[in-house]
């Protein structure tokens, strides 16, 4: 029902910045929450940041004050600005969307985009 396409991943040096974008196939006005998760080799997938349709954000402690998540309703996108990147930020980043309906919750995932932080 909802397709998510990520972009913006790549290779960056420590201390650098990247901007990840996630485009949804439908108006994000109809999506209750969107966000980003990441999975590094040998680790479980973990929350990075989420944002609700009302603009409330939630960040993992490891990225708080370095990453900023925002919504662009006109483009049906969420954008993750990542500053002061560290090698430990290296992971596959996955876009996530949640739609909550009466008696039903639907969860959608993008295919992932690789972020590598290395000198």
XYZ file of N, CA and C in Angstrom:
357
model
N 0.823 -1.202 0.000
C 0.000 0.000 0.000
C 0.866 1.264 0.000
N 2.000 1.224 0.688
C 2.925 2.346 0.729
C 4.307 1.856 0.320
N 4.863 2.472 -0.703
C 6.226 2.194 -1.114
C 7.135 3.306 -0.619
N 8.301 2.926 -0.130
C 9.263 3.868 0.411
C 10.577 3.722 -0.341
N 11.116 4.829 -0.810
C 12.358 4.830 -1.576
C 13.350 5.756 -0.896
N 14.479 5.180 -0.460
C 15.512 5.954 0.215
C 16.560 6.445 -0.780
N 17.189 7.553 -0.439
C 18.291 8.077 -1.226
C 19.200 8.893 -0.318
N 20.412 9.144 -0.787
C 21.333 10.010 -0.072
C 22.469 9.316 0.645
N 22.463 7.997 0.678
C 23.542 7.278 1.325
C 24.831 7.382 0.536
N 25.922 6.989 1.181
C 27.206 7.034 0.519
C 28.346 6.974 1.500
N 29.520 7.331 1.013
C 30.744 7.327 1.808
C 31.082 8.745 2.232
N 31.380 8.917 3.509
C 31.729 10.225 4.036
C 32.817 10.061 5.087
N 33.661 11.071 5.227
C 34.715 11.041 6.233
C 34.160 11.351 7.615
N 34.815 10.865 8.658
C 34.381 11.232 10.008
C 34.299 12.742 10.176
N 33.240 13.186 10.838
C 32.991 14.605 11.001
C 32.191 15.229 9.885
N 31.976 14.496 8.816
C 31.221 15.005 7.695
C 29.724 14.891 7.893
N 28.995 15.254 6.843
C 27.537 15.280 6.897
C 26.937 14.581 5.689
N 25.758 14.025 5.882
C 24.958 13.446 4.820
C 23.499 13.775 5.079
N 22.721 13.789 4.008
C 21.281 13.960 4.112
C 20.598 12.779 3.446
N 19.825 12.044 4.225
C 19.042 10.938 3.707
C 17.606 11.387 3.467
N 17.032 10.935 2.359
C 15.650 11.242 2.047
C 14.869 9.954 1.850
N 13.619 9.975 2.245
C 12.719 8.853 2.047
C 11.444 9.377 1.433
N 11.163 8.939 0.212
C 9.969 9.364 -0.506
C 8.895 8.295 -0.413
N 7.696 8.702 -0.056
C 6.565 7.798 0.065
C 5.699 7.863 -1.185
N 5.028 6.756 -1.484
C 4.206 6.662 -2.683
C 2.824 7.281 -2.516
N 2.526 7.773 -1.338
C 1.260 8.442 -1.085
C 1.506 9.632 -0.184
N 0.527 10.493 -0.075
C 0.655 11.672 0.759
C 0.986 11.278 2.191
N 2.004 11.931 2.745
C 2.373 11.603 4.117
C 1.396 12.189 5.128
N 0.426 12.963 4.650
C -0.655 13.381 5.540
C -1.414 12.177 6.067
N -1.444 11.099 5.293
C -2.180 9.900 5.672
C -1.332 8.897 6.441
N -0.066 9.214 6.692
C 0.837 8.328 7.410
C 1.063 8.876 8.813
N 0.806 8.061 9.807
C 0.860 8.523 11.187
C 2.272 8.860 11.641
N 3.234 8.033 11.235
C 4.606 8.256 11.654
C 5.566 7.715 10.608
N 6.690 8.382 10.452
C 7.762 7.919 9.586
C 9.078 8.099 10.318
N 10.070 7.356 9.877
C 11.354 7.491 10.529
C 12.422 6.633 9.890
N 13.525 6.541 10.603
C 14.686 5.802 10.141
C 15.170 4.839 11.211
N 15.535 3.656 10.764
C 16.218 2.668 11.577
C 17.521 2.317 10.874
N 18.446 1.708 11.602
C 19.695 1.307 10.985
C 20.154 -0.023 11.539
N 20.947 -0.714 10.740
C 21.495 -1.997 11.151
C 22.945 -2.088 10.703
N 23.834 -2.212 11.674
C 25.250 -2.381 11.417
C 25.587 -3.868 11.427
N 26.681 -4.259 10.780
C 27.066 -5.672 10.783
C 27.200 -6.223 12.191
N 26.574 -7.363 12.439
C 26.656 -8.005 13.735
C 25.774 -7.411 14.807
N 24.949 -6.435 14.457
C 24.088 -5.787 15.435
C 22.624 -5.881 15.025
N 21.747 -5.685 16.005
C 20.316 -5.651 15.748
C 19.918 -4.320 15.108
N 18.826 -4.350 14.366
C 18.301 -3.116 13.817
C 17.834 -2.222 14.964
N 18.182 -0.947 14.901
C 17.876 -0.036 15.986
C 17.227 1.238 15.476
N 16.460 1.851 16.344
C 15.826 3.129 16.041
C 16.868 4.221 15.894
N 16.703 5.057 14.876
C 17.498 6.266 14.727
C 16.652 7.478 15.104
N 15.534 7.661 14.411
C 14.657 8.790 14.678
C 13.300 8.543 14.056
N 12.262 9.091 14.671
C 10.911 9.022 14.123
C 10.257 10.387 14.224
N 9.260 10.599 13.372
C 8.502 11.838 13.403
C 7.050 11.522 13.097
N 6.137 12.115 13.851
C 4.715 11.907 13.650
C 4.167 12.931 12.672
N 2.916 12.735 12.269
C 2.274 13.667 11.355
C 2.116 15.055 11.964
N 2.142 15.145 13.280
C 2.052 16.429 13.962
C 3.411 17.082 14.179
N 4.487 16.386 13.794
C 5.811 16.959 13.903
C 6.591 16.570 15.134
N 6.046 15.737 15.989
C 6.781 15.278 17.167
C 7.892 14.333 16.751
N 9.075 14.551 17.296
C 10.240 13.739 16.954
C 10.742 12.958 18.143
N 11.397 11.851 17.842
C 12.031 11.016 18.834
C 13.365 10.549 18.262
N 14.437 10.694 19.042
C 15.776 10.343 18.585
C 16.424 9.352 19.525
N 17.209 8.461 18.939
C 18.057 7.617 19.756
C 19.102 8.480 20.459
N 19.469 8.080 21.668
C 20.455 8.848 22.419
C 21.775 8.989 21.658
N 22.125 7.982 20.877
C 23.394 7.989 20.180
C 23.466 9.016 19.053
N 22.318 9.523 18.598
C 22.310 10.480 17.495
C 21.709 11.818 17.883
N 21.119 11.896 19.054
C 20.506 13.142 19.500
C 21.534 14.274 19.481
N 21.128 15.423 18.981
C 21.945 16.633 18.842
C 22.905 16.578 17.656
N 22.946 15.450 16.953
C 23.732 15.361 15.729
C 22.859 15.185 14.494
N 21.752 14.458 14.642
C 20.843 14.194 13.531
C 19.566 14.997 13.705
N 18.962 15.395 12.588
C 17.701 16.113 12.605
C 16.756 15.513 11.578
N 15.566 15.132 12.022
C 14.564 14.540 11.149
C 13.452 15.549 10.904
N 13.054 15.692 9.644
C 12.001 16.627 9.286
C 11.100 16.029 8.215
N 9.925 16.612 8.065
C 8.963 16.190 7.047
C 8.815 17.282 6.006
N 8.729 16.871 4.746
C 8.427 17.772 3.641
C 7.140 17.260 3.014
N 6.019 17.816 3.445
C 4.724 17.313 3.003
C 4.501 17.499 1.501
N 5.026 18.583 0.939
C 4.841 18.848 -0.481
C 5.508 17.792 -1.347
N 6.614 17.230 -0.876
C 7.348 16.218 -1.623
C 7.061 14.799 -1.141
N 6.190 14.653 -0.168
C 5.898 13.351 0.425
C 7.179 12.673 0.907
N 8.007 13.424 1.586
C 9.313 12.946 2.024
C 9.554 13.212 3.501
N 10.402 12.392 4.076
C 11.062 12.727 5.326
C 12.553 12.798 5.038
N 13.233 13.695 5.725
C 14.649 13.929 5.498
C 15.408 13.836 6.809
N 16.514 13.130 6.766
C 17.369 12.974 7.934
C 18.706 13.652 7.654
N 18.944 14.769 8.320
C 20.212 15.461 8.223
C 21.147 14.911 9.283
N 22.270 14.378 8.850
C 23.224 13.751 9.746
C 24.505 14.568 9.751
N 24.840 15.121 10.893
C 26.045 15.915 11.066
C 27.012 15.211 12.011
N 28.265 15.644 11.959
C 29.300 15.114 12.851
C 29.316 13.595 12.850
N 29.322 13.023 11.669
C 29.233 11.574 11.540
C 30.464 10.884 12.100
N 30.225 9.731 12.699
C 31.256 8.923 13.318
C 31.324 7.563 12.638
N 32.464 6.889 12.716
C 32.544 5.544 12.137
C 31.463 4.606 12.650
N 31.060 4.750 13.909
C 30.025 3.890 14.461
C 28.635 4.163 13.893
N 28.491 5.225 13.102
C 27.246 5.474 12.394
C 27.123 4.635 11.127
N 28.181 3.944 10.758
C 28.166 3.107 9.570
C 27.118 2.006 9.711
N 26.207 1.930 8.750
C 25.119 0.958 8.804
C 24.292 1.075 7.533
N 23.399 0.115 7.356
C 22.343 0.255 6.369
C 21.183 0.966 7.048
N 20.734 2.048 6.462
C 19.656 2.839 7.020
C 18.363 2.530 6.279
N 17.316 2.235 7.045
C 16.025 1.842 6.492
C 14.951 2.857 6.846
N 14.211 3.290 5.855
C 13.061 4.149 6.092
C 11.883 3.305 6.566
N 11.080 3.874 7.429
C 9.963 3.180 8.040
C 8.734 4.084 8.039
N 7.576 3.489 7.828
C 6.315 4.219 7.899
C 5.289 3.374 8.627
N 4.472 4.026 9.438
C 3.440 3.349 10.211
C 2.109 4.034 9.975
N 1.108 3.240 9.641
C -0.251 3.728 9.509
C -1.117 3.005 10.519
N -1.748 3.763 11.388
C -2.591 3.201 12.436
C -4.048 3.446 12.078
N -4.781 2.374 11.877
C -6.204 2.418 11.576
C -6.959 1.705 12.679
N -8.280 1.929 12.767
C -9.036 1.193 13.770
C -8.825 -0.314 13.660
N -8.372 -0.919 14.735
C -8.155 -2.361 14.848
C -7.042 -2.875 13.940
N -6.218 -1.989 13.398
C -5.152 -2.446 12.515
C -4.001 -1.455 12.496
N -2.787 -1.985 12.484
C -1.574 -1.202 12.328
C -0.769 -1.779 11.163
N -0.398 -0.932 10.223
C 0.392 -1.352 9.074
C 1.774 -0.725 9.147
N 2.800 -1.534 8.902
C 4.188 -1.094 8.959
C 4.846 -1.358 7.614
N 5.568 -0.371 7.109
C 6.215 -0.476 5.810
C 7.691 -0.132 5.947
N 8.500 -0.759 5.095
C 9.947 -0.560 5.113
C 10.470 -0.291 3.718
N 11.473 0.584 3.630
C 12.211 0.749 2.403
C 13.267 -0.329 2.263
N 13.964 -0.332 1.143
C 14.951 -1.372 0.883
C 16.293 -1.111 1.556
N 16.513 0.085 2.031
C 17.734 0.423 2.739
C 18.739 1.152 1.876
N 19.538 1.993 2.511
C 20.615 2.693 1.840
C 21.850 2.656 2.732
N 22.994 2.386 2.133
C 24.232 2.205 2.887
C 24.860 3.547 3.221
N 25.216 3.719 4.481
C 25.994 4.864 4.936
C 27.299 4.339 5.508
N 28.410 4.796 4.961
C 29.718 4.387 5.431
C 30.513 5.609 5.846
N 30.973 5.612 7.084
C 31.762 6.715 7.628
C 33.167 6.180 7.871
N 34.107 6.622 7.075
C 35.462 6.096 7.147
C 36.441 7.094 6.558
N 37.641 7.107 7.113
C 38.717 7.927 6.573
C 39.546 7.167 5.563
